[in-house]
Every structure is written in structure tokens, then in C-alpha cells.
Amino acid sequence: MTRKILVLPGDGIGPEITAEASRILAACQANGLDIEIEQGLVGGAAYDEHGEPLPAVTLDKAKAADAILLGAVGGPKWDKLEDLAKRPEKGLLGLRKNLGLFANLRPAITYPQLASASSLKPELVAGLDIMIVRELTGGIYFGQPRGIEVRDGQRVGFNTYIYSESEIERIGRVAFELAQKRGKRLCSVDKANVLEVTILWREVMERLAPEYPDVELSHMYVDNAAMQLVRAPKQFDVMVTGNMFGDILSDAAAMLTGSIGMLPSASLNESGQGMYEPCHGSAPDIAGKGIANPLATILSVAMMLRYSLGEPEFAGRIEAAVGKVLDDGLRTADIASEGTRTVSTREMGDAVLAAF
Amino acid sequence: MTRKILVLPGDGIGPEITAEASRILAACQANGLDIEIEQGLVGGAAYDEHGEPLPAVTLDKAKAADAILLGAVGGPKWDKLEDLAKRPEKGLLGLRKNLGLFANLRPAITYPQLASASSLKPELVAGLDIMIVRELTGGIYFGQPRGIEVRDGQRVGFNTYIYSESEIERIGRVAFELAQKRGKRLCSVDKANVLEVTILWREVMERLAPEYPDVELSHMYVDNAAMQLVRAPKQFDVMVTGNMFGDILSDAAAMLTGSIGMLPSASLNESGQGMYEPCHGSAPDIAGKGIANPLATILSVAMMLRYSLGEPEFAGRIEAAVGKVLDDGLRTADIASEGTRTVSTREMGDAVLAAF
Ligand SMILES: CC(C)[C@H](C(=O)O)[C@@H](O)C(=O)O
Ligand SMILES: CC(C)[C@H](C(=O)O)[C@@H](O)C(=O)O
């Protein structure tokens, strides 16, 4: 059965990095992977063309796809759009919500070849391997009521941080199951000393725990989690948290590795359909220069093959190819260091293809 | 005119560290500072005695005081209290709210003597001096509606992230004014690409900016701010943000310095009344052992003298005494390193007193 892959380059460096990742997908195809590749517009690119960050045609293609590869969205060009609903970010949020991609898996891994790129002392990050499980279709990102309105003669802005038991349970199970396949330690992050919504969060995690007796569940307040990530990140195996805290902590964790340009992510729904994208953003400052690091996007293809297409062998081949290229000393500018060879986006893609 | 100081030791290591700080206060008194020192109960200690984390008697004393010195609140003993209103943290939150302490100043400074204690590479944190201005009496900490209730047959938890224009303006002015006295750069942190409440936040900051033409205002999304703090913290001078983001980012920033046991904080209201406390928590694991670091609390006294009592000379003397003790190689266990002498809480207090 032919699987459908939708590639959404998006904005900024998105087109450059997805171009390289698409070549890897094509190489898999040439090696017998039965897929069909389509392209679509999302974010600012879609707004410029259709006046909407998530046009119906893109959403339809996305729904029909088995998996989506996304570059990145957003940029200063669209930051001044008054209407939040028109901003590039809404394209991304709309895809997540409409496809029900509630489970965002964000690995923070230190590549041995790149350990010195971290701002942390090498011994604190060598071998780091954290998996952050972020709830992606609920919480304060989507909570109602929300808006800006006049109350008592002045404007107030408000958003609602809300989770139901079933939403918490659903993401909790994903996290427990991942922990079972990894180091068997799950840290749930909340602010249960202040926020009622996270009291419920903690309670549901506690209720699930006996069903996963091999997993050791702990709880940490979000402020402490931010500190502990800086202090001693290797204490963590799997972390699970809500949409907003997950946004913040996963970016901090990614940056600990020193090579955010290397980190892929997956956003999955209940039927295993997934959207895959690099952890980094659209980097408008370097867009169009041909120097962006395509490896996070290429590794996102590997995650796609593993999680949505059930093709761990192709995934492994891509990961091995990336490892080989790093071993060979090839680096894009963002991860370059003394004694390595700085290459362009395209040259990096070429090298991975050659090693594939 | 005799100024009233209220000391609230609180829980965990609170009593030990405030004891040392109180001795410094007494030394100031002996050197001519006209103050009156009282004690009170707050947090778990108050709950155990009065069944309330913020008894009326404590609140009355707090209102009557010119400044408050707080140790820390909370601990596992009270974590199981079902009723959030009874938890130690509510004592702290109640003080903040009832006294209108909306401006929380959290410096993140690397002490030259302790630069090697950071988990970051020394060159990234040497000379670090960030001031985080956190809004403390609004936002999601206090927003209504909030709670846990049954909707459509299942429980949901919810909190409200809300700010009015005047609340934002008030904290914005504090931050702009601080920036004017420092490096003249202010970074406002929000999530204006997703949350309406922070669109209003950004708008108000922009509106204030022309009144402070010597300050360069920038904006950063909270996820990026968490990354940038890890990547290159010295890019920041003053940061201003809401209650929740401020909680997370100030703890991360404090940990960057490697010596959170050294960092004081101030929480001020419109009339300059203030509550002063160490950035660190109640550390129940080491409570009662006499090994906690009293320096953050002692430096909180210095902040109190500067911001609430208008006594910069006494403040300077305390800060100089702490510097001298560090120069002399004295360290509590949390900041100990090779070649230094590890001392107890009391010995550290003795040393600061001797150097005062
Ligand atoms: C672009 C933005 C809306 C998005 C988010 O906040 O979720 C991004 O930061 C991310 O983490 O994927
Ligand atoms: C104890 C807790 C309620 C408090 C907060 O979240 O504000 C603490 O973390 C702080 O930062 O002072």
C-alpha cells in the first residue's frame, strides 16, 4: 500500500531544509519504500498566496496524508499582522489541532561528535538523552475563553489554561509507554502548588502509575525543572508536561545539547498519523543563504519512518548516515568547530545521501 | 523614626538562614540603624500552629512593617494537604497579594569567586549580571475563574492567565526605570504569537517605550528566552515578564550562576514597602542540619536596606562583608569546591559578622 507523505516547507529556512530531507525521502523511495510525496503551503508562505496560514487545500492534503514533514513557520514579515488568526503560527497550531496531534515527542540528545558545542560543561551533557513528551492540542494554547476586551474601563487580556482528565490520561499513557521502552523513569512537570489545573494533572498521573509498575513516576514543579535541566540534565529520562511548560522546557533542553540544529520532533495522533519537524524555528536571519543545518529535518524523516510508517530499518539507515557524516567532520555553520569542515545546506544533504 | 522589620523564618532551612540574617540586622542596629525587629509565623510553620498558612496576626504584623525578611516556605510534610488554600505556598502568595508586592526583582549575578560552580562554561557566565523583573500579584497565579469541576461527565482543571493594561504598565515602568539605572537594555518576554494576554503585554511595553528613550526595548518569546538564557546569558541586562514565565525564567537564570544559594530577591509595592527573600527554596532535605547557605538571606537584608530603608551604606557594608568572606575561601557545602574551606551556616554567619 502506497503511503502518502505531505511535505510542507513553510517559511524562512523551511524550503531549504525540507529540500534536503525530501531528497532522502526520494532515496528511500528509490530503495523500495512505497511512498508518494506531495507538497503544500503553510504559514506565511500560505498567507502570502491564499491569505490564510492554513488553507483548506493544505488541510485536506494533510488529513489524507499518512505523515507530514514540516519545515518551520513564521518570520518578521508577518509579525505585524494584527489578526492573530492570520499569523503563520496559526497554520502550525491549526494542523496540530485539526489532526489531533496531541503527543509531541521532543528528544534532547547530545551527539558525541558535538558535545563540545554545548554551553554546559562537557561532563554534564555527554551522553544526554532526554525525551520530552509535551501535550500539544490542549492547555493554554487552545483554552477558551480567550481574548482582549474592555472591563471596568480598561483593556484586559486573558487566556485559559484548561485540561480535562481524559486529555491528561491520553498524554500520560504515551509518556508511560515511552518510559517503559527507555530508562523506565518518568518525571511529570507541573505547578501543583499554585495551579488547580496541574493539581488535576498530577492526580491523573498518580492514578495511571500502578498500571505501569515498571516505571518510576516522579513529580517536579516547573520552576525547579527549569533549574534541574540547567544543573544536572542527565537526571532525566522521560519528562511529561502540558503544552506551555513543554514549549519552554523542550526548547531549554534542546539548547543544553548545544546543537538544536540536530534535533527532530514528532507530533502524533491516536491513529499513529504524525507530523515531523525540526525543533528549531524558521531562522529568518539566515534564510535563503544556503547555510542552514538540514540534519534536524533529515532526522525528522527518520522519526517519521519509525513512528508513522513502521519502517525502522530505513530510519536506522538515515540515522547511521548522519552519524557517519558527523564522524567525517562535516558541519554546517551552526555546529562548526575547530578542525571540522564547514559545508552548505546542500553539501550536507549530498553527504548524507552519499552515506545512505 | 524607627523602622519596623518583620522576620518570617517559615519552613525547612528558613529558621536557620533567617537566624544568621537577623544577626546582621542586629549588627546594623548596634551600629546606629534605627530599627525594631519582630518575628512571625508563615507557611507550614503557621499552619501547624494556627491551621492557616497566613494567620491574621502575621498579616497584621506584615502590614505594619516597613520591610519583611522571609526565609522560605513549603515542604513534603504539607504537600499532601488536599486544600490548596492551606498549603504553605498560600502563605507566601497571600503576603504578596495582600501587601500588593507586584514587583519582584530577581538578580542573577555570578560572583567572581564562584564562577566555576556554574554548570555553564566559565566564559559564558563570568561577569553575568541579569535583573529579572517579574510581575508578582497578577497573571495566572491569581486569575479567576480557577478550579476543578465536572463538565460533560468528566473533571476539568482550569486557571486564568489575565492581565489588565494598568497592571502591565505598572510593572513595565519598574523595569524601564531599572534599565535606565543599569545597562539600558530591557527585554520583555511573552508568548505573543499564541496568547492574547501577552499580545496586550507587548503592546503596553511598546506604548511605554517612548517615555524611556534611553532604554532599548526588545521582545522575546518565552521559549526562545529559555534557550537564550542557556546559550548566551550575557546578552541580557533587564528582563521583564509575567508571574508564571518569571517564576520559570528567574529560577533558570539563578541556576546559571551556579550559586543559587547566593541570590537574594526583593518584592516591592507601590509605596516602597518590600518583602525580601532568598531565591532558593526551603530545602527540606538539609533542614535542621546547620549546613544551609545563609548568604542569599544575608544579601536579601542588603537589598532591604537599599530598596525599602534607603540605607545604601549599610547595604554596601553587608555586600562587602560577603565578598570578603568569599575571598577568604569560606564556603557552605552548596558552593564548596577544591581549595576552599567548608563551613556551617552558623560559621558563615560568624564570618560575615566579623567582616562587617
Ligand atoms: C511557533 C510556535 C507557535 C510553536 C509553539 O509555541 O508551539 C513553537 O514554538 C513550537 O514549539 O513548536
Ligand atoms: C513557592 C512558590 C509558590 C513560589 C512561586 O511560584 O512564586 C516560588 O517558586 C517563588 O518563585 O517564589
XYZ file of C-alpha atoms and ligand atoms in Angstrom:
736
model
C 0.000 0.000 0.000
C 1.433 3.344 -1.067
C 1.815 5.740 1.857
C 1.251 9.428 1.327
C 3.772 11.919 2.623
C 2.966 15.605 2.621
C 5.915 17.998 2.689
C 5.160 21.500 3.996
C 8.299 23.636 3.638
C 6.805 26.707 5.317
C 8.868 29.844 5.871
C 12.407 31.060 6.412
C 14.909 28.237 6.080
C 11.983 25.780 5.771
C 12.232 25.358 1.986
C 15.999 24.780 2.093
C 15.980 22.166 4.821
C 12.923 20.285 3.608
C 14.512 20.166 0.137
C 17.392 18.135 1.559
C 15.093 15.952 3.634
C 12.942 15.327 0.556
C 15.973 14.046 -1.280
C 16.471 11.498 1.476
C 12.820 10.508 1.224
C 13.286 10.101 -2.518
C 16.330 7.936 -1.859
C 14.231 5.699 0.390
C 11.682 5.509 -2.394
C 14.367 4.543 -4.883
C 15.400 1.819 -2.425
C 11.937 0.283 -2.379
C 9.939 2.351 0.120
C 6.429 2.603 -1.287
C 5.544 6.275 -0.820
C 4.026 9.140 -2.719
C 5.326 12.648 -1.974
C 3.223 15.787 -2.236
C 3.939 19.413 -1.352
C 1.742 22.071 0.232
C 1.772 25.592 1.620
C 1.509 26.530 5.278
C 2.365 29.518 7.460
C 3.480 32.807 5.993
C 4.029 31.208 2.593
C 0.375 30.144 2.555
C -0.779 33.518 3.816
C 1.070 35.275 1.012
C -0.559 33.004 -1.583
C -4.033 32.376 -0.139
C -4.490 34.947 2.627
C -4.667 32.125 5.197
C -1.864 30.386 7.123
C -3.688 27.062 6.767
C -5.664 26.972 3.501
C -8.376 24.321 3.143
C -6.417 22.660 0.354
C -3.438 22.167 2.667
C -5.588 20.854 5.493
C -7.275 18.399 3.137
C -3.929 17.131 1.897
C -2.731 16.856 5.488
C -5.749 14.814 6.522
C -5.215 12.474 3.603
C -1.523 12.004 4.337
C -0.040 9.195 6.391
C 2.657 11.531 7.600
C 3.665 15.157 7.228
C 7.107 16.673 7.095
C 7.110 20.316 8.133
C 9.989 22.774 7.811
C 9.210 25.758 10.014
C 6.797 28.676 10.072
C 6.937 32.364 10.910
C 9.141 35.385 10.396
C 9.290 39.134 10.918
C 7.460 39.692 7.640
C 4.220 38.511 9.266
C 4.826 39.553 12.883
C 2.945 42.779 12.411
C -0.275 41.085 11.298
C -2.830 42.449 13.744
C -5.080 39.428 13.413
C -3.563 36.526 15.334
C -5.672 34.154 13.219
C -3.696 35.139 10.126
C -0.236 34.671 11.565
C 1.971 31.854 10.306
C 1.934 30.190 13.739
C -1.796 29.607 13.389
C -1.064 27.381 10.426
C 1.022 25.144 12.621
C -1.425 25.267 15.529
C -4.304 24.571 13.150
C -2.594 21.466 11.787
C -1.908 20.182 15.284
C -5.488 20.761 16.397
C -7.292 19.599 13.274
C -5.283 16.409 13.006
C -5.483 15.762 16.745
C -1.688 15.599 17.070
C -1.767 15.616 20.856
C 1.524 13.861 21.570
C 4.646 15.864 20.853
C 7.865 13.901 21.316
C 10.935 16.078 21.632
C 14.189 14.256 22.182
C 17.145 16.176 23.606
C 20.190 14.156 22.704
C 23.837 15.094 22.762
C 25.649 13.760 19.737
C 29.058 12.541 20.869
C 30.660 14.320 17.917
C 29.124 17.619 19.032
C 29.370 17.521 22.829
C 31.750 20.485 22.872
C 29.097 22.674 21.207
C 27.068 22.772 24.418
C 27.259 25.814 26.662
C 27.350 23.362 29.561
C 30.456 21.673 30.828
C 31.037 18.546 28.716
C 30.709 16.089 31.608
C 27.198 17.379 32.343
C 25.882 16.751 28.838
C 27.967 13.877 27.451
C 25.551 11.066 26.674
C 22.496 13.174 27.455
C 19.300 11.523 26.225
C 16.042 13.049 27.440
C 12.653 12.533 25.843
C 10.206 15.334 26.498
C 6.574 14.416 25.947
C 4.562 17.580 25.503
C 0.773 17.713 25.276
C 0.124 19.571 22.043
C -3.584 20.113 21.386
C -4.827 21.424 24.718
C -3.811 23.570 27.647
C -3.485 27.309 27.412
C -2.743 27.184 23.684
C -6.343 26.321 22.887
C -8.295 27.085 26.075
C -11.463 29.187 25.934
C -12.363 31.893 26.843
C -9.523 33.960 25.419
C -9.141 37.446 24.036
C -8.648 41.103 24.775
C -11.636 43.142 25.940
C -12.580 46.204 27.937
C -13.541 45.578 31.549
C -14.116 48.345 34.099
C -12.867 50.944 31.693
C -9.586 49.346 30.690
C -8.451 46.565 28.419
C -7.619 43.159 29.838
C -6.028 40.248 28.019
C -6.881 36.706 29.094
C -6.277 33.080 28.239
C -7.471 29.871 29.826
C -5.217 27.047 30.931
C -7.519 24.026 30.926
C -7.174 20.249 30.797
C -9.726 17.510 31.151
C -8.975 14.189 32.817
C -9.152 12.363 29.507
C -6.688 14.726 27.844
C -4.247 14.233 30.697
C -4.711 10.486 30.736
C -4.116 10.215 26.999
C -0.771 12.031 27.068
C 0.155 10.326 30.330
C -0.188 6.913 28.705
C 2.050 7.925 25.808
C 4.692 9.040 28.292
C 4.462 5.946 30.500
C 4.718 3.706 27.453
C 7.758 5.547 26.165
C 9.363 5.341 29.595
C 8.785 1.581 29.579
C 10.788 1.325 26.355
C 13.580 3.535 27.704
C 15.059 4.149 31.146
C 11.788 3.465 32.987
C 11.771 6.822 34.763
C 9.052 9.378 34.140
C 9.095 12.883 35.583
C 5.805 14.740 35.342
C 6.213 18.507 35.450
C 3.506 20.755 36.897
C 2.910 23.714 39.168
C 0.586 21.887 41.532
C 1.472 24.190 44.418
C -0.247 27.067 42.626
C -2.405 25.960 39.674
C -5.537 23.852 40.069
C -5.298 22.581 36.504
C -1.979 20.975 37.366
C -3.325 19.514 40.589
C -5.648 17.516 38.368
C -2.680 16.769 36.087
C -0.678 15.331 38.979
C -3.646 13.351 40.264
C -4.236 11.671 36.912
C -0.534 10.806 36.555
C -0.675 9.229 40.019
C -3.779 7.271 39.084
C -2.099 5.865 35.956
C 1.128 4.888 37.710
C 0.003 1.486 39.095
C -0.754 0.359 35.532
C 2.933 0.829 34.711
C 4.597 -0.762 37.729
C 7.954 -0.954 35.984
C 8.059 2.837 35.567
C 9.153 5.066 38.412
C 6.986 8.188 38.411
C 8.153 11.431 39.997
C 6.767 14.963 40.035
C 8.585 18.249 39.767
C 7.438 21.856 39.808
C 8.137 23.625 36.534
C 10.446 26.231 38.073
C 12.518 23.504 39.650
C 12.504 21.515 36.404
C 13.952 24.519 34.573
C 16.694 24.700 37.203
C 17.398 20.982 37.231
C 17.727 20.922 33.451
C 20.492 23.500 33.782
C 22.073 21.942 36.865
C 22.105 18.241 36.094
C 20.173 17.332 32.955
C 21.250 13.708 32.962
C 18.980 13.024 35.933
C 16.037 12.871 33.487
C 14.807 10.062 31.278
C 11.272 10.880 30.074
C 9.517 14.095 31.075
C 5.811 14.722 30.501
C 4.097 18.069 30.743
C 1.439 20.363 29.288
C 1.585 22.437 26.146
C 3.018 25.690 27.556
C 5.521 24.228 30.018
C 6.523 21.749 27.327
C 7.185 24.553 24.874
C 9.566 26.228 27.306
C 11.286 23.180 28.775
C 11.781 21.365 25.490
C 13.498 24.387 23.995
C 15.717 24.781 27.046
C 16.546 21.067 26.954
C 17.269 21.205 23.239
C 19.641 24.096 23.760
C 21.503 22.201 26.502
C 22.759 19.810 23.876
C 24.370 22.718 22.056
C 23.075 21.511 18.753
C 19.429 22.360 18.370
C 20.069 22.197 14.641
C 20.284 18.419 15.098
C 17.039 17.716 16.936
C 13.927 16.282 15.283
C 10.446 16.064 16.747
C 7.281 14.079 16.193
C 3.666 15.052 16.815
C 1.342 12.071 16.825
C -2.384 11.455 16.977
C -4.319 8.455 18.246
C -4.104 6.619 14.951
C -0.341 6.986 14.625
C -0.549 9.640 11.953
C 2.200 12.117 12.575
C 3.735 15.431 11.726
C 7.524 15.610 11.867
C 9.579 18.746 12.131
C 12.908 20.045 13.375
C 12.912 21.504 16.925
C 14.445 24.709 15.677
C 12.481 27.547 14.097
C 12.421 29.268 10.724
C 15.635 31.276 11.364
C 14.700 34.181 9.088
C 18.123 35.756 9.605
C 19.860 33.035 7.597
C 17.014 32.134 5.226
C 17.964 31.848 1.576
C 21.685 31.758 2.273
C 22.052 28.031 1.860
C 23.820 27.616 5.192
C 21.051 26.189 7.414
C 21.555 22.807 9.024
C 19.268 20.245 7.350
C 20.091 17.433 9.784
C 17.215 18.006 12.238
C 14.817 17.773 9.302
C 16.568 14.734 7.868
C 16.406 13.102 11.304
C 12.716 14.046 11.418
C 12.311 11.862 8.340
C 13.929 9.038 10.300
C 11.451 9.595 13.152
C 8.629 9.535 10.596
C 9.793 6.222 9.213
C 9.964 4.785 12.702
C 6.777 6.142 14.276
C 4.285 6.588 11.421
C 5.453 4.303 8.641
C 6.707 1.347 10.635
C 9.995 1.294 8.760
C 12.679 1.126 11.452
C 15.279 -0.146 9.002
C 15.095 2.870 6.747
C 15.089 5.035 9.888
C 18.218 3.340 11.144
C 19.954 3.786 7.810
C 19.293 7.513 7.826
C 20.490 7.880 11.402
C 23.619 5.909 10.603
C 24.274 8.093 7.565
C 24.006 11.226 9.686
C 26.374 9.717 12.252
C 28.884 8.902 9.521
C 28.789 12.421 8.099
C 29.450 13.842 11.558
C 32.254 11.348 12.094
C 33.734 12.550 8.820
C 33.924 16.034 10.301
C 31.319 17.746 8.129
C 29.439 20.555 9.848
C 27.060 23.313 8.855
C 27.982 26.702 10.294
C 25.762 26.374 13.394
C 27.683 23.349 14.673
C 31.101 24.111 13.203
C 34.141 23.994 15.479
C 37.883 23.889 15.097
C 39.138 21.038 12.977
C 35.844 20.400 11.182
C 34.847 21.257 7.634
C 32.038 23.803 7.231
C 29.616 22.877 4.485
C 26.453 24.335 2.989
C 22.925 23.001 3.403
C 23.142 21.322 0.040
C 26.599 19.829 0.635
C 25.359 18.395 3.920
C 22.412 16.860 2.101
C 24.768 15.463 -0.542
C 26.972 13.927 2.146
C 24.079 12.233 3.933
C 22.784 10.899 0.631
C 26.209 9.553 -0.213
C 26.445 7.816 3.163
C 22.893 6.437 2.963
C 11.829 57.323 63.007
C 12.141 53.685 63.990
C 11.501 51.337 61.098
C 9.775 48.017 61.701
C 11.250 44.849 60.270
C 9.258 41.632 60.355
C 11.227 38.400 60.145
C 9.269 35.379 58.918
C 11.512 32.308 59.104
C 8.994 29.933 57.524
C 9.850 26.284 56.895
C 12.737 23.968 56.121
C 16.047 25.783 56.300
C 14.143 29.071 56.761
C 14.743 29.352 60.516
C 18.470 28.632 60.177
C 19.166 31.134 57.442
C 16.988 33.921 58.833
C 18.732 33.468 62.189
C 22.038 34.439 60.582
C 20.480 37.283 58.623
C 18.843 38.547 61.814
C 22.242 38.735 63.463
C 23.392 41.013 60.644
C 20.299 43.130 61.104
C 21.100 43.336 64.810
C 24.645 44.381 63.955
C 23.294 47.193 61.809
C 21.119 48.186 64.739
C 24.114 48.197 67.058
C 25.834 50.442 64.505
C 23.100 53.043 64.640
C 20.388 51.782 62.300
C 17.083 52.687 63.918
C 15.000 49.540 63.532
C 12.713 47.312 65.548
C 12.741 43.591 64.759
C 9.727 41.322 65.186
C 9.140 37.689 64.299
C 6.107 35.933 62.875
C 4.866 32.617 61.522
C 4.080 31.859 57.914
C 3.766 28.795 55.701
C 3.799 25.293 57.124
C 5.040 26.569 60.471
C 1.958 28.798 60.720
C -0.338 26.017 59.555
C 0.987 23.706 62.250
C 0.380 26.351 64.918
C -2.762 28.132 63.691
C -4.243 25.903 60.988
C -3.606 28.649 58.412
C -0.502 29.382 56.314
C -1.082 33.121 56.758
C -2.720 33.806 60.138
C -4.358 37.208 60.616
C -1.787 38.095 63.277
C 1.032 37.594 60.770
C -0.710 39.574 58.082
C -1.338 42.433 60.515
C 2.304 42.497 61.539
C 3.310 42.397 57.871
C 1.091 45.346 57.012
C 2.549 47.333 59.867
C 6.146 46.556 58.902
C 8.348 48.732 56.734
C 10.030 45.640 55.385
C 9.781 41.882 55.713
C 12.531 39.301 55.655
C 11.248 35.883 54.651
C 13.148 32.592 54.827
C 11.296 30.057 52.700
C 8.044 28.114 52.805
C 6.894 24.605 51.995
C 7.969 21.027 52.409
C 6.829 17.447 51.905
C 5.097 17.478 55.284
C 2.347 19.711 53.850
C 2.384 18.568 50.218
C -0.439 16.152 50.815
C -2.838 18.802 52.118
C -5.848 18.415 49.849
C -6.930 22.006 50.298
C -4.645 24.266 48.275
C -5.699 27.174 50.489
C -3.988 25.539 53.459
C -0.665 24.853 51.808
C 2.413 26.765 52.916
C 2.746 28.393 49.484
C -0.559 30.172 50.060
C 1.050 31.997 52.945
C 3.633 33.427 50.612
C 1.117 34.166 47.863
C -1.222 35.774 50.399
C 1.517 38.085 51.629
C 2.380 39.108 48.085
C -1.241 39.768 47.196
C -2.359 41.444 50.415
C 0.608 43.775 50.530
C 0.406 44.497 46.801
C 4.016 43.391 46.245
C 3.702 43.434 42.477
C 7.343 43.998 41.544
C 9.648 41.061 42.079
C 13.304 41.829 41.409
C 15.453 38.765 40.940
C 19.073 39.407 40.159
C 21.124 36.626 38.585
C 24.730 37.509 39.283
C 27.840 35.400 39.003
C 30.168 36.018 41.895
C 33.707 36.049 40.540
C 34.801 33.803 43.407
C 32.188 31.217 42.424
C 32.233 31.272 38.628
C 33.467 27.695 38.475
C 30.342 26.491 40.314
C 28.204 27.103 37.251
C 27.247 24.202 35.018
C 27.969 26.512 32.110
C 31.390 27.073 30.648
C 33.085 29.818 32.672
C 33.425 32.267 29.775
C 29.658 32.215 29.275
C 28.839 33.215 32.848
C 31.838 35.224 34.071
C 30.572 38.682 34.947
C 26.936 37.719 34.399
C 24.563 40.323 35.814
C 20.920 39.993 34.800
C 17.990 41.571 36.609
C 14.719 39.768 36.112
C 11.640 41.840 36.883
C 8.711 39.512 37.485
C 5.126 40.656 37.946
C 4.092 39.088 41.222
C 0.460 39.810 42.117
C -1.345 39.035 38.871
C -1.302 36.708 35.916
C -2.219 33.059 36.170
C -1.258 32.875 39.853
C -4.298 34.889 40.855
C -6.602 34.859 37.795
C -10.264 33.930 38.138
C -12.068 31.696 37.318
C -9.989 28.783 38.581
C -10.738 25.368 39.972
C -11.523 21.752 39.236
C -15.078 20.827 38.295
C -17.105 18.285 36.372
C -18.021 19.240 32.819
C -19.630 16.847 30.332
C -19.192 13.958 32.708
C -15.511 14.356 33.490
C -13.380 16.586 35.661
C -11.552 19.524 34.151
C -8.981 21.728 35.838
C -8.664 25.351 34.783
C -6.824 28.562 35.575
C -6.970 32.004 34.022
C -3.981 33.919 32.758
C -5.128 37.531 32.867
C -3.532 40.986 32.927
C -5.042 44.436 32.702
C -3.331 47.325 30.965
C -2.678 49.078 34.255
C -1.065 46.005 35.803
C 1.228 45.678 32.803
C 2.042 49.362 32.749
C 2.937 49.374 36.434
C 5.453 46.548 36.183
C 6.701 47.895 32.860
C 7.623 51.201 34.460
C 9.556 49.466 37.219
C 11.517 47.563 34.605
C 12.204 50.576 32.373
C 13.386 52.577 35.370
C 15.697 49.809 36.495
C 17.083 49.508 32.987
C 17.790 53.240 32.982
C 19.961 52.780 36.076
C 21.765 49.788 34.586
C 22.748 48.760 31.067
C 19.776 50.478 29.418
C 18.538 47.348 27.698
C 15.159 45.839 28.500
C 13.939 42.532 27.098
C 10.229 41.876 27.552
C 9.347 38.191 27.467
C 5.973 36.998 26.224
C 4.281 34.444 24.022
C 2.564 36.960 21.786
C 2.446 34.533 18.870
C -0.020 32.367 20.788
C -1.516 34.093 23.842
C -3.762 37.132 23.623
C -2.904 38.209 27.149
C 0.698 38.624 26.084
C -0.270 40.487 22.922
C -1.653 43.127 25.267
C 1.513 42.833 27.347
C 3.711 43.531 24.329
C 1.514 46.394 23.204
C 1.727 48.147 26.572
C 5.508 47.730 26.688
C 5.699 49.288 23.228
C 3.490 52.157 24.322
C 5.735 52.890 27.325
C 8.977 52.753 25.366
C 8.970 56.351 24.009
C 8.855 57.627 27.591
C 12.219 55.951 28.206
C 14.125 56.927 25.074
C 17.466 55.964 26.608
C 16.324 52.357 27.071
C 16.441 49.905 24.186
C 13.346 47.685 24.350
C 13.270 44.262 22.726
C 10.780 41.395 22.825
C 11.409 37.693 23.012
C 9.118 34.672 23.086
C 9.385 32.746 26.327
C 10.591 29.540 24.686
C 13.348 31.427 22.937
C 14.203 33.266 26.167
C 14.670 29.932 27.932
C 17.025 28.893 25.137
C 18.933 32.144 25.023
C 19.497 32.041 28.780
C 21.216 28.706 28.301
C 23.034 29.669 25.114
C 24.345 33.149 25.853
C 23.026 34.623 29.110
C 25.248 37.682 28.978
C 23.149 39.108 26.130
C 20.596 40.199 28.762
C 20.523 43.252 31.011
C 16.989 43.641 32.444
C 14.208 41.194 31.581
C 10.551 41.838 32.385
C 7.797 39.252 32.277
C 4.616 37.982 33.913
C 4.262 35.940 37.065
C 4.436 32.421 35.622
C 7.126 32.977 32.980
C 9.055 34.964 35.578
C 8.899 32.072 38.027
C 10.422 29.721 35.474
C 12.973 32.030 33.860
C 14.251 33.551 37.093
C 14.938 30.116 38.509
C 16.710 29.034 35.344
C 18.739 32.251 35.335
C 19.613 31.846 39.006
C 20.841 28.328 38.359
C 23.047 29.518 35.504
C 25.192 31.333 38.027
C 25.847 28.029 39.762
C 25.206 29.552 43.137
C 21.523 29.962 43.727
C 22.407 29.844 47.416
C 23.849 33.343 46.918
C 20.916 35.112 45.267
C 18.571 37.476 47.083
C 15.279 38.874 45.831
C 13.005 41.803 46.549
C 9.238 42.101 46.169
C 8.047 45.694 46.269
C 4.741 47.505 46.324
C 3.851 50.998 45.154
C 4.860 52.627 48.401
C 8.303 51.031 48.524
C 7.382 48.539 51.217
C 9.082 45.301 50.448
C 9.496 41.657 51.230
C 12.992 40.215 50.863
C 13.848 36.577 50.489
C 16.464 34.265 49.058
C 15.762 32.941 45.548
C 16.212 29.382 46.719
C 13.522 27.346 48.441
C 13.099 25.691 51.814
C 15.402 22.753 51.009
C 13.681 20.299 53.365
C 16.337 17.667 52.639
C 19.001 19.622 54.519
C 16.775 21.408 57.040
C 17.997 21.328 60.636
C 21.486 20.151 59.706
C 23.100 23.545 60.068
C 24.698 23.372 56.643
C 22.437 25.664 54.582
C 23.940 28.719 52.917
C 22.752 31.883 54.706
C 24.316 34.281 52.211
C 21.278 34.730 49.931
C 19.268 35.715 53.004
C 22.023 37.979 54.297
C 22.201 39.609 50.861
C 18.409 39.947 50.990
C 18.946 42.113 54.066
C 21.276 44.259 51.980
C 18.611 44.585 49.301
C 16.113 45.553 52.007
C 18.416 48.283 53.284
C 18.822 49.611 49.772
C 15.279 49.418 48.410
C 12.971 49.797 51.423
C 15.002 51.536 54.103
C 17.041 53.931 51.997
C 20.271 52.860 53.652
C 22.681 52.138 50.800
C 25.709 52.439 53.052
C 24.662 49.626 55.345
C 23.730 47.640 52.258
C 27.172 48.202 50.790
C 28.873 47.163 54.008
C 26.987 43.874 54.077
C 27.767 43.159 50.445
C 31.413 43.964 51.027
C 31.494 41.657 54.046
C 30.064 38.813 51.989
C 32.644 39.490 49.280
C 35.436 39.374 51.823
C 34.266 36.085 53.288
C 34.197 34.571 49.818
C 37.638 35.990 49.087
C 38.825 34.325 52.270
C 37.758 30.985 50.818
C 34.875 30.228 53.169
C 32.069 28.211 51.606
C 28.973 26.399 52.757
C 28.612 22.917 51.281
C 26.446 24.008 48.328
C 29.178 26.239 46.912
C 32.242 24.379 48.159
C 34.985 23.499 45.716
C 38.574 22.339 45.844
C 40.812 24.593 47.864
C 38.049 26.246 49.872
C 37.041 25.728 53.494
C 33.588 24.267 54.080
C 31.770 25.910 56.957
C 28.406 25.579 58.652
C 25.511 28.011 58.440
C 26.472 29.491 61.779
C 30.174 29.752 60.956
C 29.304 31.554 57.740
C 27.144 33.968 59.720
C 30.005 34.472 62.187
C 32.415 35.221 59.375
C 30.148 37.793 57.736
C 29.576 39.443 61.103
C 33.302 39.566 61.739
C 33.893 41.155 58.318
C 31.038 43.639 58.724
C 5.680 28.563 16.580
C 5.004 28.296 17.904
C 3.529 28.536 17.814
C 5.325 26.908 18.414
C 4.705 26.648 19.777
O 4.714 27.516 20.660
O 4.196 25.538 19.992
C 6.811 26.593 18.529
O 7.434 27.382 19.487
C 6.967 25.139 18.877
O 7.405 24.832 19.993
O 6.629 24.291 18.040
C 6.632 28.699 46.427
C 6.015 29.173 45.149
C 4.547 29.454 45.339
C 6.744 30.390 44.587
C 6.169 30.847 43.275
O 5.843 30.038 42.407
O 6.060 32.063 43.093
C 8.248 30.205 44.386
O 8.506 29.252 43.399
C 8.860 31.514 44.015
O 9.311 31.670 42.879
O 8.885 32.412 44.873
